[in-house]
PDB file of C-alpha atoms and ligand atoms in Angstrom:
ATOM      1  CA  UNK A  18      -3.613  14.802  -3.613  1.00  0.00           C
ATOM      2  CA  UNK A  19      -5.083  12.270  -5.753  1.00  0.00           C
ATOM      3  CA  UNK A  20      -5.860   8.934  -3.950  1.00  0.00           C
ATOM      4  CA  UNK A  21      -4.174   5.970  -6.040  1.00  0.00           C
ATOM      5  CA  UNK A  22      -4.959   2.831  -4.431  1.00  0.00           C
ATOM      6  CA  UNK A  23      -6.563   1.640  -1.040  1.00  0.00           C
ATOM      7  CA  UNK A  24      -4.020  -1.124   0.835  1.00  0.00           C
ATOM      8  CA  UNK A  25      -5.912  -4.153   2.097  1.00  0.00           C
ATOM      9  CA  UNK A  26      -3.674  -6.506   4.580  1.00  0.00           C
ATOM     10  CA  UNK A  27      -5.128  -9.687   4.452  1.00  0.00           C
ATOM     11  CA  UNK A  28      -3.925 -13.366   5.138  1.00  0.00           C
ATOM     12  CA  UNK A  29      -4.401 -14.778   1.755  1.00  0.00           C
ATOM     13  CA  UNK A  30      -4.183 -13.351  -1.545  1.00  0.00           C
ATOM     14  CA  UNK A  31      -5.982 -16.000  -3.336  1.00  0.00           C
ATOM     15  CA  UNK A  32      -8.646 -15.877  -1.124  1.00  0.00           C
ATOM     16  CA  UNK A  33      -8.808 -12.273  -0.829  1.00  0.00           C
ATOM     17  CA  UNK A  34      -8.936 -11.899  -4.850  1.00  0.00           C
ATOM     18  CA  UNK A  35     -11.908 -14.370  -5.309  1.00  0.00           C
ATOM     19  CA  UNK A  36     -13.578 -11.961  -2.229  1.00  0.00           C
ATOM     20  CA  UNK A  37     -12.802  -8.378  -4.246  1.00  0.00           C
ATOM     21  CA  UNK A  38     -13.786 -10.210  -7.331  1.00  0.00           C
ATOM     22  CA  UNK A  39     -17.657 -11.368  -6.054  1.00  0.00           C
ATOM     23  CA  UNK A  40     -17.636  -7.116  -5.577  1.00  0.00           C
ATOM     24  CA  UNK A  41     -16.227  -6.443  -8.974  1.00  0.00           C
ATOM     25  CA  UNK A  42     -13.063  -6.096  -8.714  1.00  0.00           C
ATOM     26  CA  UNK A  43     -10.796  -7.738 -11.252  1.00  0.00           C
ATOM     27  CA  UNK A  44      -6.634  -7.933 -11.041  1.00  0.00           C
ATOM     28  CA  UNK A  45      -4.333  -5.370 -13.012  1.00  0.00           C
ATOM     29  CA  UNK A  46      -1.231  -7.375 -11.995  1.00  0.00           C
ATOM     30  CA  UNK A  47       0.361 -10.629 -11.324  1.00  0.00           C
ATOM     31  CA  UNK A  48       0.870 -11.248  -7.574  1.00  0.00           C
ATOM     32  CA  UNK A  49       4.397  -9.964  -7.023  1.00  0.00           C
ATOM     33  CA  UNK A  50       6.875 -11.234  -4.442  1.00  0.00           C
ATOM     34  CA  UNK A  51       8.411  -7.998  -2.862  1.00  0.00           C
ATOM     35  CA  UNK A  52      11.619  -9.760  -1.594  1.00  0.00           C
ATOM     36  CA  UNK A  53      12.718  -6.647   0.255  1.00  0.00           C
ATOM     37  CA  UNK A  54       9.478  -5.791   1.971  1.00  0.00           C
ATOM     38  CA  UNK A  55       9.186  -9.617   2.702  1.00  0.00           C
ATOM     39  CA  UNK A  56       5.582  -9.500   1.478  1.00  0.00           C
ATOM     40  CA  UNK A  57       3.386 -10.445  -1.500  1.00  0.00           C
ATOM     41  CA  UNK A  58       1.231  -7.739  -3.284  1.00  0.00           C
ATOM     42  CA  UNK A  59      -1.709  -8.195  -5.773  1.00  0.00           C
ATOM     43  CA  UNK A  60      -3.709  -4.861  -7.559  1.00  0.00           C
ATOM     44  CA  UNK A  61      -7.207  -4.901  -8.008  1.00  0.00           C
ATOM     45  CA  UNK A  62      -9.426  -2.435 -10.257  1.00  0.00           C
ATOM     46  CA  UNK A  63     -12.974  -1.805 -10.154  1.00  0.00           C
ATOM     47  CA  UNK A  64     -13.705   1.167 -12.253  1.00  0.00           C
ATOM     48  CA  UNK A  65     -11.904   3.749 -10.882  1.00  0.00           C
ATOM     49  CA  UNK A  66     -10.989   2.109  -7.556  1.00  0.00           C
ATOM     50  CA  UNK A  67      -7.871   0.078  -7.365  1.00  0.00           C
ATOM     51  CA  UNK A  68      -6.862  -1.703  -4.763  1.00  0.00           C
ATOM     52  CA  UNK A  69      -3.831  -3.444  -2.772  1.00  0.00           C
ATOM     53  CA  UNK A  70      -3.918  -6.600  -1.353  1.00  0.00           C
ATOM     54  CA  UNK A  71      -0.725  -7.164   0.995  1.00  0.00           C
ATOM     55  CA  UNK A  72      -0.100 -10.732   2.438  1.00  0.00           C
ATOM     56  CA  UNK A  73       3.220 -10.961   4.596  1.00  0.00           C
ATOM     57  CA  UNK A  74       5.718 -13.601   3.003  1.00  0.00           C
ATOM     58  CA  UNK A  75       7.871 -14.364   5.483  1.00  0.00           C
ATOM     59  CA  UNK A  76       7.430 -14.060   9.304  1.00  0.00           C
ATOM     60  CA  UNK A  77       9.676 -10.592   9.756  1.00  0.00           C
ATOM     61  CA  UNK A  78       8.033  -8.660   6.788  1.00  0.00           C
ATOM     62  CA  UNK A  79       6.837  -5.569   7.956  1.00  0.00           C
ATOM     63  CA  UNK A  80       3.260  -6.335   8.004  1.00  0.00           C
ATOM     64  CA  UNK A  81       3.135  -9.912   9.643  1.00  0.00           C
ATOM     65  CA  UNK A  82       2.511  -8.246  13.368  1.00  0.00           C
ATOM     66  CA  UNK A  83       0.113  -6.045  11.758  1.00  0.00           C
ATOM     67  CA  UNK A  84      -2.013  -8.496  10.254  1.00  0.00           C
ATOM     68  CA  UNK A  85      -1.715 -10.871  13.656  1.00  0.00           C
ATOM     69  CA  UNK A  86      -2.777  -7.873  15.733  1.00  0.00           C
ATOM     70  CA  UNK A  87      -5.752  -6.457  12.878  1.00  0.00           C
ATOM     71  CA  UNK A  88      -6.481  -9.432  10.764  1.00  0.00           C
ATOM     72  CA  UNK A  89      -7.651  -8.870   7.510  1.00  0.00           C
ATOM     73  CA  UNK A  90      -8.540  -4.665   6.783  1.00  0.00           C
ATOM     74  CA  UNK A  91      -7.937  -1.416   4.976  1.00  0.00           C
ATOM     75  CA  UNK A  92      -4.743  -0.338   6.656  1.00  0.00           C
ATOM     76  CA  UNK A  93      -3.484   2.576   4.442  1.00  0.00           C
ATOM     77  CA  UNK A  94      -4.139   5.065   1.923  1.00  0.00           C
ATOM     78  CA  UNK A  95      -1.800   5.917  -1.048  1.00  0.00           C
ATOM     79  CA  UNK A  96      -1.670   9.381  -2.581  1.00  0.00           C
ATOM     80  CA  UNK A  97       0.003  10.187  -5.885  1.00  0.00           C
ATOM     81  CA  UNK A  98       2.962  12.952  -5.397  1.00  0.00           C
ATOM     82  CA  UNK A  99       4.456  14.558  -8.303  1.00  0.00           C
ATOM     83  CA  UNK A 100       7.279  15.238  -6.241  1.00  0.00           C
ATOM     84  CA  UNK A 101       7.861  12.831  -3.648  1.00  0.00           C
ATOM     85  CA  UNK A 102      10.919  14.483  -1.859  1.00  0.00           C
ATOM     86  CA  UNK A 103       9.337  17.913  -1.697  1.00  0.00           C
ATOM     87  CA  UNK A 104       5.528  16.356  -0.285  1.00  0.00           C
ATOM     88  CA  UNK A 105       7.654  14.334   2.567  1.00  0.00           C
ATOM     89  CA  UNK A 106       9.363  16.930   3.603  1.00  0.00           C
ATOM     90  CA  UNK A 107       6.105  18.930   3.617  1.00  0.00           C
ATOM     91  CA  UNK A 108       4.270  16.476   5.311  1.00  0.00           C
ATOM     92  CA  UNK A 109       6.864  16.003   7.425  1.00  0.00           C
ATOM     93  CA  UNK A 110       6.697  19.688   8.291  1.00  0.00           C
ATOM     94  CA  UNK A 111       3.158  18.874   9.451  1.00  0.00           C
ATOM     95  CA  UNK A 112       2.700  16.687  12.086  1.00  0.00           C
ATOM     96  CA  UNK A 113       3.354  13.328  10.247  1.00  0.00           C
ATOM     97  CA  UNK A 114       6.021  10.580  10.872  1.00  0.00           C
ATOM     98  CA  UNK A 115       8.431   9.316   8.393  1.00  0.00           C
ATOM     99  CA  UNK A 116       7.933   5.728   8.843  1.00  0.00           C
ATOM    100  CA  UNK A 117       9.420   4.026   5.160  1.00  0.00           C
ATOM    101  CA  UNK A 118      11.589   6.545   3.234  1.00  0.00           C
ATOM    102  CA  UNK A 119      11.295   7.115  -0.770  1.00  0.00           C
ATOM    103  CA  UNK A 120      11.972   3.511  -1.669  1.00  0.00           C
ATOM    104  CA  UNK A 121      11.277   1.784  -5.217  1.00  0.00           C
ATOM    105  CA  UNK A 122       8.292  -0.565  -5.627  1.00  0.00           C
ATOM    106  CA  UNK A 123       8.675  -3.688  -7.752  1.00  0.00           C
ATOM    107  CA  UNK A 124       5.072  -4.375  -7.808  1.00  0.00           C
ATOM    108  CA  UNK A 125       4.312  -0.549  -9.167  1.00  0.00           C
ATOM    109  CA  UNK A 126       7.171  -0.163 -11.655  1.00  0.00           C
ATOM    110  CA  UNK A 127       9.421   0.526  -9.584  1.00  0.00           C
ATOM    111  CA  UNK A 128       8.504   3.980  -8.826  1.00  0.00           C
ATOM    112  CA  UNK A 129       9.004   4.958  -5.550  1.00  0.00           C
ATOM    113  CA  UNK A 130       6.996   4.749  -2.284  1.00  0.00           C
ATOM    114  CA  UNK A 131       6.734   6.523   0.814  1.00  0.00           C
ATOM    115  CA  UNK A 132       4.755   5.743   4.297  1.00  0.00           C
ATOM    116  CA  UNK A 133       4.212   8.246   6.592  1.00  0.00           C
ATOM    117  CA  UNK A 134       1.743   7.871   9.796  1.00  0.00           C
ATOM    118  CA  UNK A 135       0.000  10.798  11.619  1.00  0.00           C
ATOM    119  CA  UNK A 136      -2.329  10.145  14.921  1.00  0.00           C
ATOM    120  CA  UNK A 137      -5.544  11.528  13.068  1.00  0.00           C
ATOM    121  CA  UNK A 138      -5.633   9.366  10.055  1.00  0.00           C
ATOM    122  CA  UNK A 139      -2.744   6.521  10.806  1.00  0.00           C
ATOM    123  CA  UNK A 140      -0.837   5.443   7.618  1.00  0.00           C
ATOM    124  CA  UNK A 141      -0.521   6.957   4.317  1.00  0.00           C
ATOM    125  CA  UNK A 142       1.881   6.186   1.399  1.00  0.00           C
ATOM    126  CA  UNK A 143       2.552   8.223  -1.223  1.00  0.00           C
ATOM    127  CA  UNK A 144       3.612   7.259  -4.702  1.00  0.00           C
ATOM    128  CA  UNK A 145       5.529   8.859  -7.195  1.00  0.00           C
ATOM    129  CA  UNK A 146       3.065   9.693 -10.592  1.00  0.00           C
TER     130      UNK A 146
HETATM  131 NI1   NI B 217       0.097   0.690  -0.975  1.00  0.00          NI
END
């Protein structure tokens, strides 16, 4: 699978940006308030490389005890799926953990996302192409 973006957790966006930027990254999107996830999300590009930058927006998103336990760093990888059902189940099939179901994204169109989390590599999502 095709790697589509690299999730960053970090404590501020705006700080975070002007960081990624300094390495040549420049935003692809507003910063969007994901009201169900509770958090804030901003992409990045550099080239081929884009990037997530994931602030928690409220204090029972999913991410706030993540980023009080890690601080600010990579936490997940997100694969493009063609078939996001079928590579679940598959995964599924194959040592990893369902942790987020197929769910849409607001701050990707909408498509839908999934996170799965396996001892050997941690968290992946996987997006819909
Ligand atoms: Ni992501």
């Amino acid at each position: 699978m095709k790697i589509h973006h690299i999730g960053y957790l970090v404590k501020k966006i705006a700080r975070a940006a002007e960081k990624f930027e300094k390495l040549g990254f420049c935003a692809v999107s507003d910063c969007v308030h994901d009201e169900a996830r509770g958090i804030e999300i901003l992409f990045m590009k550099n080239g081929e490389t884009v990037i997530e930058l994931v602030c928690p927006a409220d204090p029972d998103s999913q991410v706030t005890g993540l980023v009080k336990r890690l601080g600010n760093t990579p936490y997940h990888i997100c694969y493009e799926t063609e078939d996001i059902e079928k590579d679940v189940e598959h995964l599924a099939q194959n040592g990893y953990v369902l942790v987020n179901p197929p769910q849409p994204a607001p701050a990707i169109d909408g498509k839908r996302v999934a996170f799965l989390m396996n001892g050997a590599i941690g968290l992946i999502e996987l997006v819909e192409s």
